mmCIF file of N, CA, C and O in Angstrom:
data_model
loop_
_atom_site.group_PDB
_atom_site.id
_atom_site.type_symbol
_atom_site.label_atom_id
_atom_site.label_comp_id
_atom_site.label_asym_id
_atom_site.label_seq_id
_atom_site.Cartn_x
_atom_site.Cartn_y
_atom_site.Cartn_z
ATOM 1 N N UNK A 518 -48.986 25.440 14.397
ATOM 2 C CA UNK A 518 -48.300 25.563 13.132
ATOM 3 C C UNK A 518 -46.803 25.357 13.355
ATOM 4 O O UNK A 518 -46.328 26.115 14.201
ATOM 5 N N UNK A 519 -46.046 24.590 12.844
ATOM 6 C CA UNK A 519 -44.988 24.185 12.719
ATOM 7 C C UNK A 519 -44.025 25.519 12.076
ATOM 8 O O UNK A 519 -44.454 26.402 11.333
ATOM 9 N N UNK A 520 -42.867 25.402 12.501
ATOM 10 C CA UNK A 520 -41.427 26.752 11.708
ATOM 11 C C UNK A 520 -40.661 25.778 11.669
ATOM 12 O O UNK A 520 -40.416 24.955 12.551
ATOM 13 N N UNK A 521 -40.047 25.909 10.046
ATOM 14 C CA UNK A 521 -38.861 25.428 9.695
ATOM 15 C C UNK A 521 -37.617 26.155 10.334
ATOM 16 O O UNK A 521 -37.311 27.317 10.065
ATOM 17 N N UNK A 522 -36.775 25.151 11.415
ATOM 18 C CA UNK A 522 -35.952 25.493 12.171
ATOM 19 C C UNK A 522 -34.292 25.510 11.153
ATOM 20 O O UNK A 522 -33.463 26.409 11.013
ATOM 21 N N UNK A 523 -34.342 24.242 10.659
ATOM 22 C CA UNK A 523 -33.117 24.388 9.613
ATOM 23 C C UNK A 523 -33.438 23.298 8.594
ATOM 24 O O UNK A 523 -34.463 22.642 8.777
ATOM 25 N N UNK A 524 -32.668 23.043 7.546
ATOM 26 C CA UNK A 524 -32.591 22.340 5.924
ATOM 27 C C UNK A 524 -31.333 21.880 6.005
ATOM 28 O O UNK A 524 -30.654 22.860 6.312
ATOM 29 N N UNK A 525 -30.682 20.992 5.908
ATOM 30 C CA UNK A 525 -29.595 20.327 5.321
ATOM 31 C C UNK A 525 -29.719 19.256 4.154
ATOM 32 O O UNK A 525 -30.771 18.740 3.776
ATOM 33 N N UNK A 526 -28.791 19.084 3.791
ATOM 34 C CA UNK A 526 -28.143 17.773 2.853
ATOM 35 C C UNK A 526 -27.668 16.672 3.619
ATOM 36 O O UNK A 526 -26.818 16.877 4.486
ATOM 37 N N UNK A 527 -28.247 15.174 3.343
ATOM 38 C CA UNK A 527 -27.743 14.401 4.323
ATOM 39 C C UNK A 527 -28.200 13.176 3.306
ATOM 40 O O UNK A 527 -29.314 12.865 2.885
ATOM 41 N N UNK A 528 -26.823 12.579 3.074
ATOM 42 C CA UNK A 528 -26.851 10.734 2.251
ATOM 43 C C UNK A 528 -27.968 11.335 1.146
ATOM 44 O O UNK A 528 -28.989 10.690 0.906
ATOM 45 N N UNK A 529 -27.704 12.564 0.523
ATOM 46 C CA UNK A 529 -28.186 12.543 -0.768
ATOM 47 C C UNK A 529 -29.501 13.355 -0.961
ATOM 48 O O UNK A 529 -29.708 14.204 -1.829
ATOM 49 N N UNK A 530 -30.395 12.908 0.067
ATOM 50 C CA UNK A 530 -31.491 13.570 0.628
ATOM 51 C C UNK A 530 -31.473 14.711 1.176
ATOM 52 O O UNK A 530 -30.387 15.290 1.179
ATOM 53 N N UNK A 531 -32.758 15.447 1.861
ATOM 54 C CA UNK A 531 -32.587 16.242 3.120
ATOM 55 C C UNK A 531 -33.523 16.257 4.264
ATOM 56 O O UNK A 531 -34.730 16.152 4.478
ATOM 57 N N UNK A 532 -32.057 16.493 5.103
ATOM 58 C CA UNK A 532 -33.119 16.776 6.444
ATOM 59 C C UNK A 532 -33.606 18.238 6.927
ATOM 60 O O UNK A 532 -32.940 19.264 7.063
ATOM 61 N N UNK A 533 -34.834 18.029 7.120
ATOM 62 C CA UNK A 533 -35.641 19.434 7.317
ATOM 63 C C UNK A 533 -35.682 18.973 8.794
ATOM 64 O O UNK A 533 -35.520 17.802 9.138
ATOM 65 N N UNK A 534 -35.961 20.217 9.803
ATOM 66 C CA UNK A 534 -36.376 20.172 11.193
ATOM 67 C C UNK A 534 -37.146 21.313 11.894
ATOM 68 O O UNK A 534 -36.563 22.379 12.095
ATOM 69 N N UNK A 535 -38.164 21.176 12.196
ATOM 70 C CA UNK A 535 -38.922 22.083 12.719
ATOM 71 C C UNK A 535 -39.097 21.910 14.275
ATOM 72 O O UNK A 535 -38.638 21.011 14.978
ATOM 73 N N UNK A 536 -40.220 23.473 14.811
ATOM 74 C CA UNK A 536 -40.489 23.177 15.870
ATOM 75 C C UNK A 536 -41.740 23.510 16.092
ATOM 76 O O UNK A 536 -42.312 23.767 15.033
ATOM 77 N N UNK A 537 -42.238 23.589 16.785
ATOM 78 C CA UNK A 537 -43.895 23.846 17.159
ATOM 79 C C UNK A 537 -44.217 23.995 18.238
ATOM 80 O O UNK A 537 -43.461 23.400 19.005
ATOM 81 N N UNK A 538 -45.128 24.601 18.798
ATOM 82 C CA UNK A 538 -45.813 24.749 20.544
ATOM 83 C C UNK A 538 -46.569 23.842 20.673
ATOM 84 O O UNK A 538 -47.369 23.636 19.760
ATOM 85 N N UNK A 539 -46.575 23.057 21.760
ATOM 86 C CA UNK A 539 -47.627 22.020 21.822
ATOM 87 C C UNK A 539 -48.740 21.925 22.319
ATOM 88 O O UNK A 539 -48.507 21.676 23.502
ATOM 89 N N UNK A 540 -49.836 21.964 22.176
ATOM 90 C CA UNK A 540 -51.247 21.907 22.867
ATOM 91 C C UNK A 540 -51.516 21.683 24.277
ATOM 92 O O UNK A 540 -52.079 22.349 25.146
ATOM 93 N N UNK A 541 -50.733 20.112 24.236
ATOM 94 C CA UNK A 541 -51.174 19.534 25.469
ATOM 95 C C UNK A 541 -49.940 19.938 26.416
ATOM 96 O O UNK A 541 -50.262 19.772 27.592
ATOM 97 N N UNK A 542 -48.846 20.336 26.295
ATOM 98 C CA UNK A 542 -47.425 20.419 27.458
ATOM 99 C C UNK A 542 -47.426 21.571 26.984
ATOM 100 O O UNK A 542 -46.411 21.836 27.627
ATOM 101 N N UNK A 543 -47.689 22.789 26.289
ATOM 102 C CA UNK A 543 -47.438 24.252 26.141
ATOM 103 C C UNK A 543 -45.944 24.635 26.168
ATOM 104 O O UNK A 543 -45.296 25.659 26.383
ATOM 105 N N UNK A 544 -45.700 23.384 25.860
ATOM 106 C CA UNK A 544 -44.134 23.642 25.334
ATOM 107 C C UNK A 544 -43.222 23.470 24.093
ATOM 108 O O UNK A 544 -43.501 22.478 23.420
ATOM 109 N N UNK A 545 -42.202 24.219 23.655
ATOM 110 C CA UNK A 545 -41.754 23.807 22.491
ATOM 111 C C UNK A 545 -41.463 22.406 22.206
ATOM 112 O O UNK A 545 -41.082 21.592 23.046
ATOM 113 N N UNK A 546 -41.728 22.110 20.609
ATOM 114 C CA UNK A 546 -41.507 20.444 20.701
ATOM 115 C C UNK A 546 -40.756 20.518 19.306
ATOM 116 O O UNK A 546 -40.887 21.488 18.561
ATOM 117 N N UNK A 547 -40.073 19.580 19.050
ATOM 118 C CA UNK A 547 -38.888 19.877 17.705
ATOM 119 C C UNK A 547 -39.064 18.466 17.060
ATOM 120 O O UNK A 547 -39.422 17.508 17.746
ATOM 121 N N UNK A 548 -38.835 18.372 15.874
ATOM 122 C CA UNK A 548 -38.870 17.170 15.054
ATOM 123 C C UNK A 548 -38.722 17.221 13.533
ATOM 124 O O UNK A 548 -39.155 18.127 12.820
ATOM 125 N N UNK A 549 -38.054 16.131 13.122
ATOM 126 C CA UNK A 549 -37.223 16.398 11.832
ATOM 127 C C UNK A 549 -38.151 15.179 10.800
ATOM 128 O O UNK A 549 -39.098 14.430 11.037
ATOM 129 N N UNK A 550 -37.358 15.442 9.657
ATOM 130 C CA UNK A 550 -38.052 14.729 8.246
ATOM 131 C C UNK A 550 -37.647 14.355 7.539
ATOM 132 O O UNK A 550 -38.149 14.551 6.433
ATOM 133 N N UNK A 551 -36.315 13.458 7.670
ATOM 134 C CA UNK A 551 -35.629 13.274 6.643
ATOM 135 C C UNK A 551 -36.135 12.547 5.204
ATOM 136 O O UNK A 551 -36.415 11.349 5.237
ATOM 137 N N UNK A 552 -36.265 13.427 3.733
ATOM 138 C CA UNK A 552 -36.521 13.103 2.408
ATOM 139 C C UNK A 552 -35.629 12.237 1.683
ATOM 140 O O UNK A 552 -34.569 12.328 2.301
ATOM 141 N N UNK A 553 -35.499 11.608 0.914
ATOM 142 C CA UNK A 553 -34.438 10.688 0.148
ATOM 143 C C UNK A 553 -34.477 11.183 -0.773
ATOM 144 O O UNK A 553 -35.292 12.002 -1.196
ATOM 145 N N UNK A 554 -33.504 10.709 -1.264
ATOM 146 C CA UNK A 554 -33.285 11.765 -3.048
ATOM 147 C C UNK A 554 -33.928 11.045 -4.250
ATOM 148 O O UNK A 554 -33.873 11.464 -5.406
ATOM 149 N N UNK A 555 -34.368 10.236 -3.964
ATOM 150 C CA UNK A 555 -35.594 9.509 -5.112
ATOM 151 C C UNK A 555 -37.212 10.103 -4.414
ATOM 152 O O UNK A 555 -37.985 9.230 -4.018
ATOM 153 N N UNK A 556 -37.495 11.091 -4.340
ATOM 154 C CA UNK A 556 -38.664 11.545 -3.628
ATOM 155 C C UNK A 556 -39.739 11.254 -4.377
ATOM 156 O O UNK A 556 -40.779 10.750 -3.954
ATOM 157 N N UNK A 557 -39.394 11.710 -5.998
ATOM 158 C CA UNK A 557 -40.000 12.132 -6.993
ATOM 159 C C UNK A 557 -40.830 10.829 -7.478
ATOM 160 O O UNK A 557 -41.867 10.956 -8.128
ATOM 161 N N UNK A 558 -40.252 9.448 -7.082
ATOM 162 C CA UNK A 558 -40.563 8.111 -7.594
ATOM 163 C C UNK A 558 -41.706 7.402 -7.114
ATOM 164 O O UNK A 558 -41.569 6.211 -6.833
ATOM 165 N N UNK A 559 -43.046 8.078 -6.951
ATOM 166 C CA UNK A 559 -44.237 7.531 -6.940
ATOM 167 C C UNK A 559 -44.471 7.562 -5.376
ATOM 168 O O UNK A 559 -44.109 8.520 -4.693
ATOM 169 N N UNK A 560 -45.215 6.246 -4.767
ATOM 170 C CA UNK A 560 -45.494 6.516 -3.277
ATOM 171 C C UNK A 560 -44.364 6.027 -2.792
ATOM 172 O O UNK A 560 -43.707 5.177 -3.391
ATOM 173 N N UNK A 561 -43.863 6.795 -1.040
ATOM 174 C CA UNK A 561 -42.696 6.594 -0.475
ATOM 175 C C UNK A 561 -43.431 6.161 1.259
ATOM 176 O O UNK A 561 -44.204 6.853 1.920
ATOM 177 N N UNK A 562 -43.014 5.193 1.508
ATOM 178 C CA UNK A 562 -43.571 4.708 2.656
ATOM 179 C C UNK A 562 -42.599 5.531 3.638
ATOM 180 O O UNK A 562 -41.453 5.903 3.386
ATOM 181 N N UNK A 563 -43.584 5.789 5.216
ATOM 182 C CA UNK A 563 -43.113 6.836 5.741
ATOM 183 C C UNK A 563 -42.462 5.853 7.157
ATOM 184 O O UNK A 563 -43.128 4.821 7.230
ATOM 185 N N UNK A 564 -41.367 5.907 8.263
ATOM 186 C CA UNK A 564 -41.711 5.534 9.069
ATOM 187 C C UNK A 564 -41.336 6.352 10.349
ATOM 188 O O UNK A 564 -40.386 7.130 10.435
ATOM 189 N N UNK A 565 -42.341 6.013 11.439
ATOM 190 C CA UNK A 565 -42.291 7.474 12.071
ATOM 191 C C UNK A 565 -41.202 6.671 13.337
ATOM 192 O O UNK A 565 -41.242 5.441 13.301
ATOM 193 N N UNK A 566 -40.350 7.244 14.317
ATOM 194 C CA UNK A 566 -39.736 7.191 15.362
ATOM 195 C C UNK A 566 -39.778 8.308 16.373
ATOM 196 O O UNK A 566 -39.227 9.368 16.073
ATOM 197 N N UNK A 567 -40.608 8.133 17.997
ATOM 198 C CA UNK A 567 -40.638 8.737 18.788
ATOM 199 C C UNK A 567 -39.315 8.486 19.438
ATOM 200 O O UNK A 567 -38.671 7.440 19.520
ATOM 201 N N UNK A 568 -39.050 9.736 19.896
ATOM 202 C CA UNK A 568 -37.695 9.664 21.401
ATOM 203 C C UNK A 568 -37.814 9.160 22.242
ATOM 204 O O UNK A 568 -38.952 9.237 22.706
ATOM 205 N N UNK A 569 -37.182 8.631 22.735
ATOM 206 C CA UNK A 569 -36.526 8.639 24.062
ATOM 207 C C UNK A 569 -36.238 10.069 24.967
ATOM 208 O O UNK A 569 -35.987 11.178 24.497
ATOM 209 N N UNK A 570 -36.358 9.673 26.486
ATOM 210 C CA UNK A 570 -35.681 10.611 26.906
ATOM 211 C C UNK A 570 -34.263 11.448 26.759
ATOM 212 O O UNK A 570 -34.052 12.657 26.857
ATOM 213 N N UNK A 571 -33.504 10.505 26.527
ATOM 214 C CA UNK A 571 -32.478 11.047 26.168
ATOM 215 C C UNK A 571 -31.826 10.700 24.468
ATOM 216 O O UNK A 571 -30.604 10.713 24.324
ATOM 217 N N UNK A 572 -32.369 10.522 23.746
ATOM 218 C CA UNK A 572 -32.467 10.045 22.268
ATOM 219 C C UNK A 572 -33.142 11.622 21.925
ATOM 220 O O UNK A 572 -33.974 12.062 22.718
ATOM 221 N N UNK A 573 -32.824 12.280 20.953
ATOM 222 C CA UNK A 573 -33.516 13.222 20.331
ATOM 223 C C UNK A 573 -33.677 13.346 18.647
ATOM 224 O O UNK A 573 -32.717 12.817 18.086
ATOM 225 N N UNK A 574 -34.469 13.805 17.905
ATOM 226 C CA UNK A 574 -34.463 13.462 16.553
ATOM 227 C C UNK A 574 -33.187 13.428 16.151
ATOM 228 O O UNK A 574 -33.034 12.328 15.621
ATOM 229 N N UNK A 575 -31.790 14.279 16.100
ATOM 230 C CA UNK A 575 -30.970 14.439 15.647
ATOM 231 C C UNK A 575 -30.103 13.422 15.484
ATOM 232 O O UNK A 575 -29.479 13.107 14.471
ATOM 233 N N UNK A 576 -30.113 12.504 17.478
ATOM 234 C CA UNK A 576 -29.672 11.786 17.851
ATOM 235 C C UNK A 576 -29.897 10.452 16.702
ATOM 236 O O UNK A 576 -29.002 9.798 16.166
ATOM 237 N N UNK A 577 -31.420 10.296 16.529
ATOM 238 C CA UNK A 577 -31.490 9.178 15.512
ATOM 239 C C UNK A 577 -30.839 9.806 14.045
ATOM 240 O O UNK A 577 -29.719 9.820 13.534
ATOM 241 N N UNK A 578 -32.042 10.256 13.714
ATOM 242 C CA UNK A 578 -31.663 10.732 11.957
ATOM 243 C C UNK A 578 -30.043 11.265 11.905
ATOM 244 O O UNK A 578 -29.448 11.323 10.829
ATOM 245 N N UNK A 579 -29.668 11.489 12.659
ATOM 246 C CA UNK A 579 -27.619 11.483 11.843
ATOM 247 C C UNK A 579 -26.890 10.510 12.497
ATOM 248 O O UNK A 579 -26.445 9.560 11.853
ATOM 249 N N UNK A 580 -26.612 10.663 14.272
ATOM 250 C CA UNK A 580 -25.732 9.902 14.919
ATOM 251 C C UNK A 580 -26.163 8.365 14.618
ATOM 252 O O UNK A 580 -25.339 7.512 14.288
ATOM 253 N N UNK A 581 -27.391 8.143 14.754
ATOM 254 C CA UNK A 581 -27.711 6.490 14.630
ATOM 255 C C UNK A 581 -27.583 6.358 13.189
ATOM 256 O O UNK A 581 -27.888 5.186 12.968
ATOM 257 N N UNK A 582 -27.283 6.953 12.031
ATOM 258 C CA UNK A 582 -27.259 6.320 10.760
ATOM 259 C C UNK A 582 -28.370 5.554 10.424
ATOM 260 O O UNK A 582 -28.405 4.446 9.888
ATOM 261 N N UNK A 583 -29.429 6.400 10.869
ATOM 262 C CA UNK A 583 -31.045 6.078 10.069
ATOM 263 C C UNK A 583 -31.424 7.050 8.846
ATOM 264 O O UNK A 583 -32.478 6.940 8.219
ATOM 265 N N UNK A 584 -30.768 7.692 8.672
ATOM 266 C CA UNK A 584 -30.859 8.788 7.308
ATOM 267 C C UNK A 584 -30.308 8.036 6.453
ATOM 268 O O UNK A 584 -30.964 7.637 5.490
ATOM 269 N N UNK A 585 -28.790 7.633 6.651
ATOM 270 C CA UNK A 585 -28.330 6.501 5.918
ATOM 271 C C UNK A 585 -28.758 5.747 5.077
ATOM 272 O O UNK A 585 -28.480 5.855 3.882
ATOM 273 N N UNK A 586 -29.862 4.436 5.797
ATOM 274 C CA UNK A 586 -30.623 3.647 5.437
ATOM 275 C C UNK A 586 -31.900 3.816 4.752
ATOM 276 O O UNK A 586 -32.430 3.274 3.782
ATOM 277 N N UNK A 587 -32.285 4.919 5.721
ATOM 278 C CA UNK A 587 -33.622 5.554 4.866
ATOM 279 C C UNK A 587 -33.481 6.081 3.565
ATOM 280 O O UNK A 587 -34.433 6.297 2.816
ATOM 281 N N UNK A 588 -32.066 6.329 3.243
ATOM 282 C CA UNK A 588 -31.592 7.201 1.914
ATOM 283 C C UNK A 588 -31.565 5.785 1.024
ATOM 284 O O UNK A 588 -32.115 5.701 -0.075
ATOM 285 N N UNK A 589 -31.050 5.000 1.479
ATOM 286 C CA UNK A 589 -30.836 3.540 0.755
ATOM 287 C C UNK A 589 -31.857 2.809 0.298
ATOM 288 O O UNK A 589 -31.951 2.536 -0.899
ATOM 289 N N UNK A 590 -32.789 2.387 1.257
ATOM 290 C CA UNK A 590 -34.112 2.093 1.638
ATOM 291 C C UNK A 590 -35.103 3.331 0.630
ATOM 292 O O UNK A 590 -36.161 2.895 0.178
ATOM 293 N N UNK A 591 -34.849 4.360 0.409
ATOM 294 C CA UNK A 591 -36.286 4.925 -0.149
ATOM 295 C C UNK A 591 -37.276 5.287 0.683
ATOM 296 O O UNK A 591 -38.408 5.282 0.200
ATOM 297 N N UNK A 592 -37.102 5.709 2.198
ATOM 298 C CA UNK A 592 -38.253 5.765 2.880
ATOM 299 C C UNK A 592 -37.824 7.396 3.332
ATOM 300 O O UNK A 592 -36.750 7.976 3.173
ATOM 301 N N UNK A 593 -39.161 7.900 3.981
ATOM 302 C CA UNK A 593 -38.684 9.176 4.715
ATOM 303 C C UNK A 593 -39.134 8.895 5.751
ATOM 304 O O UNK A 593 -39.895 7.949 5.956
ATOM 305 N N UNK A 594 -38.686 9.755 6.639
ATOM 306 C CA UNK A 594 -38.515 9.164 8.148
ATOM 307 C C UNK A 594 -38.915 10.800 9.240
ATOM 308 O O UNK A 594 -38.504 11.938 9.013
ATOM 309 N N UNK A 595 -39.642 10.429 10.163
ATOM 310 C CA UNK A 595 -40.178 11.037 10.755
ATOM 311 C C UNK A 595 -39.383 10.954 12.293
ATOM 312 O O UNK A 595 -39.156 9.818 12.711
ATOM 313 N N UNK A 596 -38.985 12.047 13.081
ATOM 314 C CA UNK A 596 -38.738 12.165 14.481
ATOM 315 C C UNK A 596 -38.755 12.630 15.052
ATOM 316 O O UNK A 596 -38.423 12.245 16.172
#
């Protein structure tokens, strides 16, 4: 079961981020969701992005300016 770790406002939308224990590595694992602010507007295609070792959700969804686009774009975005 996943815990909502934190909620922000980001390009209009928000980013949610959770964490979870993992099955297979029995270790904590963290990953975010950024929503767009047209949520409400029928189906929203999703697209998901795994890390890198040294890339972490945050790293994409704010520093890389993929929330940005995804806010622009209409998509929510998984990391």
């Amino acid at each position: 079961m996943s815990k909502l770790v934190s909620a922000s406002r980001l390009f209009g939308g928000m980013v949610k981020q959770f964490i979870h224990e993992s099955s297979v590595t029995k270790t904590p694992m963290r990953y975010s969701v950024f929503l767009p602010p047209n949520l409400k507007q029928g189906s929203i295609p999703v697209l998901y992005y795994l890390s890198g070792l040294t890339c972490t959700d945050e790293n994409f969804t704010h520093k890389a300016g993929a929330a940005q686009h995804a806010a622009k774009h209409n998509l929510i975005l998984v990391a």
